[in-house]
Amino acid sequence: MELLKVLVIPEDDPVAFTFFTGYMAMLAASVFFFFERSRVEGKWKLSLLVSGLITGIAAVHYYYMRDYYVQTGENPTALRYIDWTLTVPLMCVEFYLLTRPAGAKKSLMWKLIIASAWMLVAGYIGEAFTDGSAGHSVLWGALSTIGYIYVLYEAWFGEVAKLAKNNNDPAVEKGIKYLAWFVLVGWAVYPIGYMCMPGGWLNTGLGWESSNVDLFYNIADAINKIGFGLVVYGVAVGSKKTDTPATATA
Ligand SMILES: *C/C=C(C)/C=C/C=C(C)/C=C/C1=C(C)CCCC1(C)C
């Protein structure tokens, strides 16, 4: 007789634990952003919707990744990168939406999206097609980092930073600064996780096991995705009211 498989989260497995808590936290954050969307001014509603989509898409992926990890004990690499391919470009869209009132063009959004896609494609090749060698891991990790540095540059010194500064709304300027810090510190946790995979510097150098890849990714995801959303929410709540009453109520 076929036995019914019950999902058990092992108490002594921090990776499984973070998959589960990550899922719940992301789900709760989505509910929050979707509900709060109705309370913010019209021009920020789209930003709040995107915040809710980012955590919502992640929550669904976490639901599946958690099962995959608990059943197989392996890194759900493909699911992970599908999640990121959807959510990271949406985080780039947040940069665009926040700076749009200050004159951001669509081309800025596309540059950020292309850079982040480059970062993720290279990272996926590095992880999914690894032969366990340091050469493969370092090569694709380095290529991926180029995309990361571009987004980092934009947020701190590039168009995004300039638009935020020239904006006459201090809440937007502050919000972009916070997001730039998330990209500098929060996003930097991912390469640490990446280097725990076979052939990675932390794996070969310090003997950090490859299950730590997901530990770092899970912690970073919760901080960055919910954090981004909360910063955007803070901008929406704290920004100057438009002089003319907002007509868009959709
Ligand atoms: C919600 C998901 C987010 C914000 C994911 C961000 C992912 C990164 C910043 C990944 C960066 C990587 C490198 C910079 C080099 C090594 C490979 C990656 C893909 C882990």
mmCIF file of C-alpha atoms and ligand atoms in Angstrom:
data_model
loop_
_atom_site.group_PDB
_atom_site.id
_atom_site.type_symbol
_atom_site.label_atom_id
_atom_site.label_comp_id
_atom_site.label_asym_id
_atom_site.label_seq_id
_atom_site.Cartn_x
_atom_site.Cartn_y
_atom_site.Cartn_z
ATOM 1 C CA MET A 1 0.000 0.000 0.000
ATOM 2 C CA GLU A 2 1.190 3.446 -0.877
ATOM 3 C CA LEU A 3 1.943 5.443 2.240
ATOM 4 C CA LEU A 4 0.687 8.984 2.479
ATOM 5 C CA LYS A 5 3.661 11.304 2.706
ATOM 6 C CA VAL A 6 3.320 13.915 5.411
ATOM 7 C CA LEU A 7 5.435 17.024 5.311
ATOM 8 C CA VAL A 8 7.529 17.224 8.443
ATOM 9 C CA ILE A 9 9.776 20.172 9.191
ATOM 10 C CA PRO A 10 12.757 18.745 11.071
ATOM 11 C CA GLU A 11 13.369 20.792 14.221
ATOM 12 C CA ASP A 12 17.115 20.514 13.940
ATOM 13 C CA ASP A 13 17.302 21.767 10.368
ATOM 14 C CA PRO A 14 17.709 25.550 10.185
ATOM 15 C CA VAL A 15 17.381 25.522 6.399
ATOM 16 C CA ALA A 16 13.951 23.861 6.550
ATOM 17 C CA PHE A 17 12.992 26.243 9.333
ATOM 18 C CA THR A 18 13.869 29.334 7.283
ATOM 19 C CA PHE A 19 11.958 27.944 4.294
ATOM 20 C CA PHE A 20 8.880 27.711 6.467
ATOM 21 C CA THR A 21 9.200 31.051 8.262
ATOM 22 C CA GLY A 22 10.186 32.736 5.003
ATOM 23 C CA TYR A 23 6.984 31.462 3.439
ATOM 24 C CA MET A 24 4.794 32.728 6.291
ATOM 25 C CA ALA A 25 6.528 36.098 6.526
ATOM 26 C CA MET A 26 6.255 36.701 2.799
ATOM 27 C CA LEU A 27 2.592 35.699 2.755
ATOM 28 C CA ALA A 28 1.788 38.013 5.671
ATOM 29 C CA ALA A 29 3.670 40.876 4.036
ATOM 30 C CA SER A 30 1.626 40.456 0.847
ATOM 31 C CA VAL A 31 -1.640 40.624 2.732
ATOM 32 C CA PHE A 32 -0.402 43.783 4.435
ATOM 33 C CA PHE A 33 0.693 45.509 1.204
ATOM 34 C CA PHE A 34 -2.495 44.599 -0.654
ATOM 35 C CA PHE A 35 -4.705 45.908 2.145
ATOM 36 C CA GLU A 36 -2.694 49.068 2.702
ATOM 37 C CA ARG A 37 -2.797 49.819 -1.009
ATOM 38 C CA SER A 38 -6.314 51.151 -0.610
ATOM 39 C CA ARG A 39 -5.164 53.665 2.012
ATOM 40 C CA VAL A 40 -2.316 55.360 0.154
ATOM 41 C CA GLU A 41 -2.544 58.226 -2.299
ATOM 42 C CA GLY A 42 -3.408 57.369 -5.912
ATOM 43 C CA LYS A 43 0.066 57.932 -7.332
ATOM 44 C CA TRP A 44 1.555 55.300 -4.977
ATOM 45 C CA LYS A 45 -1.013 52.556 -5.479
ATOM 46 C CA LEU A 46 0.935 50.874 -8.261
ATOM 47 C CA SER A 47 4.082 50.822 -6.092
ATOM 48 C CA LEU A 48 2.177 49.123 -3.271
ATOM 49 C CA LEU A 49 0.723 46.607 -5.714
ATOM 50 C CA VAL A 50 4.232 45.759 -6.937
ATOM 51 C CA SER A 51 5.424 45.360 -3.318
ATOM 52 C CA GLY A 52 2.617 42.879 -2.698
ATOM 53 C CA LEU A 53 3.398 41.021 -5.921
ATOM 54 C CA ILE A 54 7.075 40.672 -4.998
ATOM 55 C CA THR A 55 6.358 39.051 -1.636
ATOM 56 C CA GLY A 56 3.370 37.153 -3.058
ATOM 57 C CA ILE A 57 5.344 35.579 -5.905
ATOM 58 C CA ALA A 58 8.087 34.693 -3.418
ATOM 59 C CA ALA A 59 5.579 33.155 -0.988
ATOM 60 C CA VAL A 60 4.249 30.791 -3.662
ATOM 61 C CA HIS A 61 7.777 29.771 -4.625
ATOM 62 C CA TYR A 62 8.678 29.239 -0.977
ATOM 63 C CA TYR A 63 5.712 26.940 -0.590
ATOM 64 C CA TYR A 64 7.140 24.706 -3.318
ATOM 65 C CA MET A 65 10.805 25.165 -2.420
ATOM 66 C CA ARG A 66 10.163 24.160 1.168
ATOM 67 C CA ASP A 67 8.541 20.907 0.035
ATOM 68 C CA TYR A 68 11.282 20.270 -2.481
ATOM 69 C CA TYR A 69 13.968 20.788 0.128
ATOM 70 C CA VAL A 70 12.260 18.697 2.817
ATOM 71 C CA GLN A 71 11.575 15.808 0.425
ATOM 72 C CA THR A 72 14.940 15.715 -1.327
ATOM 73 C CA GLY A 73 17.374 17.508 0.989
ATOM 74 C CA GLU A 74 18.694 19.338 -2.047
ATOM 75 C CA ASN A 75 18.852 22.977 -3.087
ATOM 76 C CA PRO A 76 15.792 23.929 -5.151
ATOM 77 C CA THR A 77 17.984 25.834 -7.604
ATOM 78 C CA ALA A 78 15.568 26.017 -10.531
ATOM 79 C CA LEU A 79 12.619 27.174 -8.408
ATOM 80 C CA ARG A 80 14.882 29.687 -6.703
ATOM 81 C CA TYR A 81 15.946 31.278 -9.953
ATOM 82 C CA ILE A 82 12.433 31.294 -11.392
ATOM 83 C CA ASP A 83 11.370 33.194 -8.273
ATOM 84 C CA TRP A 84 14.230 35.690 -8.608
ATOM 85 C CA THR A 85 13.716 36.151 -12.346
ATOM 86 C CA LEU A 86 10.232 37.409 -11.566
ATOM 87 C CA THR A 87 10.832 39.300 -8.325
ATOM 88 C CA VAL A 88 14.191 41.034 -8.883
ATOM 89 C CA PRO A 89 13.034 42.845 -12.056
ATOM 90 C CA LEU A 90 9.962 43.921 -10.071
ATOM 91 C CA MET A 91 12.311 45.421 -7.495
ATOM 92 C CA CYS A 92 13.905 47.349 -10.362
ATOM 93 C CA VAL A 93 10.422 48.524 -11.311
ATOM 94 C CA GLU A 94 10.062 49.917 -7.781
ATOM 95 C CA PHE A 95 13.112 52.116 -8.378
ATOM 96 C CA TYR A 96 11.499 53.369 -11.555
ATOM 97 C CA LEU A 97 8.083 53.997 -9.978
ATOM 98 C CA LEU A 98 9.575 55.954 -7.082
ATOM 99 C CA THR A 99 11.661 58.182 -9.365
ATOM 100 C CA ARG A 100 9.057 58.555 -12.100
ATOM 101 C CA PRO A 101 7.497 61.688 -10.531
ATOM 102 C CA ALA A 102 11.011 63.194 -10.711
ATOM 103 C CA GLY A 103 11.232 62.397 -14.423
ATOM 104 C CA ALA A 104 12.598 58.842 -14.652
ATOM 105 C CA LYS A 105 12.275 57.392 -18.137
ATOM 106 C CA LYS A 106 11.292 53.873 -19.119
ATOM 107 C CA SER A 107 14.811 53.331 -20.458
ATOM 108 C CA LEU A 108 16.134 53.553 -16.895
ATOM 109 C CA MET A 109 13.774 50.781 -15.843
ATOM 110 C CA TRP A 110 14.900 48.581 -18.736
ATOM 111 C CA LYS A 111 18.587 49.143 -18.005
ATOM 112 C CA LEU A 112 18.056 47.988 -14.430
ATOM 113 C CA ILE A 113 15.991 45.004 -15.540
ATOM 114 C CA ILE A 114 18.575 43.919 -18.118
ATOM 115 C CA ALA A 115 21.425 44.245 -15.602
ATOM 116 C CA SER A 116 19.533 42.186 -13.030
ATOM 117 C CA ALA A 117 18.613 39.561 -15.643
ATOM 118 C CA TRP A 118 22.284 39.294 -16.599
ATOM 119 C CA MET A 119 23.155 38.855 -12.914
ATOM 120 C CA LEU A 120 20.613 36.060 -12.512
ATOM 121 C CA VAL A 121 21.327 34.183 -15.745
ATOM 122 C CA ALA A 122 25.053 34.073 -14.948
ATOM 123 C CA GLY A 123 24.301 33.016 -11.362
ATOM 124 C CA TYR A 124 22.007 30.250 -12.606
ATOM 125 C CA ILE A 125 24.633 28.892 -14.973
ATOM 126 C CA GLY A 126 27.116 29.031 -12.116
ATOM 127 C CA GLU A 127 24.886 26.981 -9.821
ATOM 128 C CA ALA A 128 22.847 24.694 -12.057
ATOM 129 C CA PHE A 129 25.642 23.629 -14.408
ATOM 130 C CA THR A 130 28.423 23.360 -11.869
ATOM 131 C CA ASP A 131 31.025 20.647 -12.278
ATOM 132 C CA GLY A 132 32.082 21.250 -8.695
ATOM 133 C CA SER A 133 35.191 23.118 -9.778
ATOM 134 C CA ALA A 134 36.327 26.454 -8.407
ATOM 135 C CA GLY A 135 36.922 27.703 -11.945
ATOM 136 C CA HIS A 136 33.285 27.366 -12.974
ATOM 137 C CA SER A 137 31.972 28.880 -9.761
ATOM 138 C CA VAL A 138 34.319 31.862 -9.834
ATOM 139 C CA LEU A 139 33.879 32.598 -13.544
ATOM 140 C CA TRP A 140 30.076 32.743 -13.463
ATOM 141 C CA GLY A 141 30.025 34.390 -10.068
ATOM 142 C CA ALA A 142 32.286 37.152 -11.379
ATOM 143 C CA LEU A 143 30.181 37.624 -14.526
ATOM 144 C CA SER A 144 27.064 37.807 -12.385
ATOM 145 C CA THR A 145 28.665 40.410 -10.145
ATOM 146 C CA ILE A 146 28.997 42.799 -13.101
ATOM 147 C CA GLY A 147 25.193 43.027 -13.270
ATOM 148 C CA TYR A 148 24.972 43.458 -9.529
ATOM 149 C CA ILE A 149 27.504 46.298 -9.549
ATOM 150 C CA TYR A 150 25.575 48.082 -12.274
ATOM 151 C CA VAL A 151 22.380 48.121 -10.170
ATOM 152 C CA LEU A 152 24.423 49.156 -7.155
ATOM 153 C CA TYR A 153 26.018 51.986 -9.133
ATOM 154 C CA GLU A 154 22.646 53.225 -10.404
ATOM 155 C CA ALA A 155 21.171 53.266 -6.919
ATOM 156 C CA TRP A 156 24.089 55.103 -5.301
ATOM 157 C CA PHE A 157 25.579 57.349 -7.992
ATOM 158 C CA GLY A 158 23.706 56.877 -11.268
ATOM 159 C CA GLU A 159 20.436 58.153 -12.656
ATOM 160 C CA VAL A 160 18.362 56.729 -9.806
ATOM 161 C CA ALA A 161 20.411 58.566 -7.192
ATOM 162 C CA LYS A 162 20.392 61.823 -9.178
ATOM 163 C CA LEU A 163 16.641 61.736 -9.775
ATOM 164 C CA ALA A 164 16.033 61.045 -6.089
ATOM 165 C CA LYS A 165 18.158 64.038 -5.137
ATOM 166 C CA ASN A 166 16.501 66.398 -7.601
ATOM 167 C CA ASN A 167 13.099 65.294 -6.412
ATOM 168 C CA ASN A 168 11.377 67.899 -4.287
ATOM 169 C CA ASP A 169 9.890 65.240 -2.057
ATOM 170 C CA PRO A 170 12.183 64.374 0.881
ATOM 171 C CA ALA A 171 10.309 61.110 1.517
ATOM 172 C CA VAL A 172 11.266 59.832 -1.944
ATOM 173 C CA GLU A 173 14.904 60.868 -1.511
ATOM 174 C CA LYS A 174 15.070 59.099 1.833
ATOM 175 C CA GLY A 175 13.296 56.026 0.468
ATOM 176 C CA ILE A 176 15.735 55.666 -2.434
ATOM 177 C CA LYS A 177 18.637 55.977 0.017
ATOM 178 C CA TYR A 178 17.188 53.121 2.090
ATOM 179 C CA LEU A 179 16.709 50.987 -1.021
ATOM 180 C CA ALA A 180 20.295 51.717 -2.042
ATOM 181 C CA TRP A 181 21.420 50.422 1.360
ATOM 182 C CA PHE A 182 19.349 47.283 0.856
ATOM 183 C CA VAL A 183 21.098 46.703 -2.459
ATOM 184 C CA LEU A 184 24.528 47.308 -0.915
ATOM 185 C CA VAL A 185 24.140 45.255 2.275
ATOM 186 C CA GLY A 186 21.082 43.018 1.821
ATOM 187 C CA TRP A 187 21.865 41.930 -1.729
ATOM 188 C CA ALA A 188 25.501 41.258 -0.791
ATOM 189 C CA VAL A 189 24.329 38.287 1.292
ATOM 190 C CA TYR A 190 23.487 36.349 -1.911
ATOM 191 C CA PRO A 191 27.063 36.034 -3.184
ATOM 192 C CA ILE A 192 27.986 34.718 0.292
ATOM 193 C CA GLY A 193 25.387 31.966 -0.133
ATOM 194 C CA TYR A 194 26.593 31.313 -3.674
ATOM 195 C CA MET A 195 30.160 30.778 -2.432
ATOM 196 C CA CYS A 196 28.954 27.904 -0.206
ATOM 197 C CA MET A 197 28.181 25.730 -3.230
ATOM 198 C CA PRO A 198 30.624 23.011 -4.299
ATOM 199 C CA GLY A 199 33.680 24.748 -5.737
ATOM 200 C CA GLY A 200 32.773 28.047 -4.079
ATOM 201 C CA TRP A 201 35.392 29.877 -2.037
ATOM 202 C CA LEU A 202 33.603 29.453 1.292
ATOM 203 C CA ASN A 203 32.960 25.787 0.523
ATOM 204 C CA THR A 204 36.499 24.872 -0.415
ATOM 205 C CA GLY A 205 38.174 27.507 1.781
ATOM 206 C CA LEU A 206 36.244 27.290 5.040
ATOM 207 C CA GLY A 207 34.370 24.040 4.518
ATOM 208 C CA TRP A 208 30.921 25.665 4.627
ATOM 209 C CA GLU A 209 28.429 23.088 3.415
ATOM 210 C CA SER A 210 26.320 23.612 0.345
ATOM 211 C CA SER A 211 23.078 23.464 2.376
ATOM 212 C CA ASN A 212 24.131 26.900 3.643
ATOM 213 C CA VAL A 213 23.415 28.264 0.178
ATOM 214 C CA ASP A 214 19.717 28.152 0.978
ATOM 215 C CA LEU A 215 20.176 29.401 4.513
ATOM 216 C CA PHE A 216 21.759 32.611 3.241
ATOM 217 C CA TYR A 217 19.306 32.957 0.360
ATOM 218 C CA ASN A 218 16.279 32.476 2.635
ATOM 219 C CA ILE A 219 17.404 35.021 5.194
ATOM 220 C CA ALA A 220 18.374 37.508 2.494
ATOM 221 C CA ASP A 221 15.078 37.065 0.635
ATOM 222 C CA ALA A 222 12.952 37.802 3.683
ATOM 223 C CA ILE A 223 15.001 40.882 4.585
ATOM 224 C CA ASN A 224 15.206 42.272 1.066
ATOM 225 C CA LYS A 225 11.740 41.542 -0.265
ATOM 226 C CA ILE A 226 9.796 42.573 2.817
ATOM 227 C CA GLY A 227 12.265 45.401 3.494
ATOM 228 C CA PHE A 228 11.899 46.849 -0.020
ATOM 229 C CA GLY A 229 8.132 46.734 0.346
ATOM 230 C CA LEU A 230 8.205 48.472 3.706
ATOM 231 C CA VAL A 231 10.453 51.244 2.387
ATOM 232 C CA VAL A 232 8.056 51.799 -0.510
ATOM 233 C CA TYR A 233 5.175 51.815 1.949
ATOM 234 C CA GLY A 234 7.033 54.375 4.063
ATOM 235 C CA VAL A 235 7.451 56.626 1.032
ATOM 236 C CA ALA A 236 3.767 56.299 0.139
ATOM 237 C CA VAL A 237 2.666 57.199 3.656
ATOM 238 C CA GLY A 238 5.260 59.911 4.284
ATOM 239 C CA SER A 239 5.406 61.696 0.946
ATOM 240 C CA LYS A 240 3.997 65.139 0.300
ATOM 241 C CA LYS A 241 0.387 65.212 -0.784
ATOM 242 C CA THR A 242 -0.076 66.345 -4.358
ATOM 243 C CA ASP A 243 -1.487 69.889 -4.476
ATOM 244 C CA THR A 244 -4.410 68.981 -6.667
ATOM 245 C CA PRO A 245 -6.632 66.302 -5.184
ATOM 246 C CA ALA A 246 -5.749 62.904 -6.572
ATOM 247 C CA THR A 247 -8.245 61.875 -9.197
ATOM 248 C CA ALA A 248 -6.963 58.359 -9.735
ATOM 249 C CA THR A 249 -8.633 56.147 -7.211
ATOM 250 C CA ALA A 250 -8.161 52.854 -9.004
HETATM 251 C C1 LIG B 1 14.311 38.693 -3.987
HETATM 252 C C2 LIG B 1 15.534 38.257 -4.513
HETATM 253 C C3 LIG B 1 16.678 39.012 -4.611
HETATM 254 C C4 LIG B 1 16.742 40.441 -4.168
HETATM 255 C C5 LIG B 1 17.822 38.360 -5.171
HETATM 256 C C6 LIG B 1 19.010 38.938 -5.369
HETATM 257 C C7 LIG B 1 20.070 38.171 -5.867
HETATM 258 C C8 LIG B 1 21.368 38.603 -6.014
HETATM 259 C C9 LIG B 1 21.783 39.986 -5.689
HETATM 260 C C10 LIG B 1 22.329 37.637 -6.488
HETATM 261 C C11 LIG B 1 23.603 37.896 -6.766
HETATM 262 C C12 LIG B 1 24.649 36.959 -7.207
HETATM 263 C C13 LIG B 1 25.921 37.489 -7.360
HETATM 264 C C14 LIG B 1 26.213 38.954 -7.204
HETATM 265 C C15 LIG B 1 27.121 36.650 -7.694
HETATM 266 C C16 LIG B 1 26.864 35.187 -7.479
HETATM 267 C C17 LIG B 1 25.584 34.754 -8.064
HETATM 268 C C18 LIG B 1 24.378 35.472 -7.474
HETATM 269 C C19 LIG B 1 23.271 35.302 -8.483
HETATM 270 C C20 LIG B 1 24.005 34.766 -6.161
#
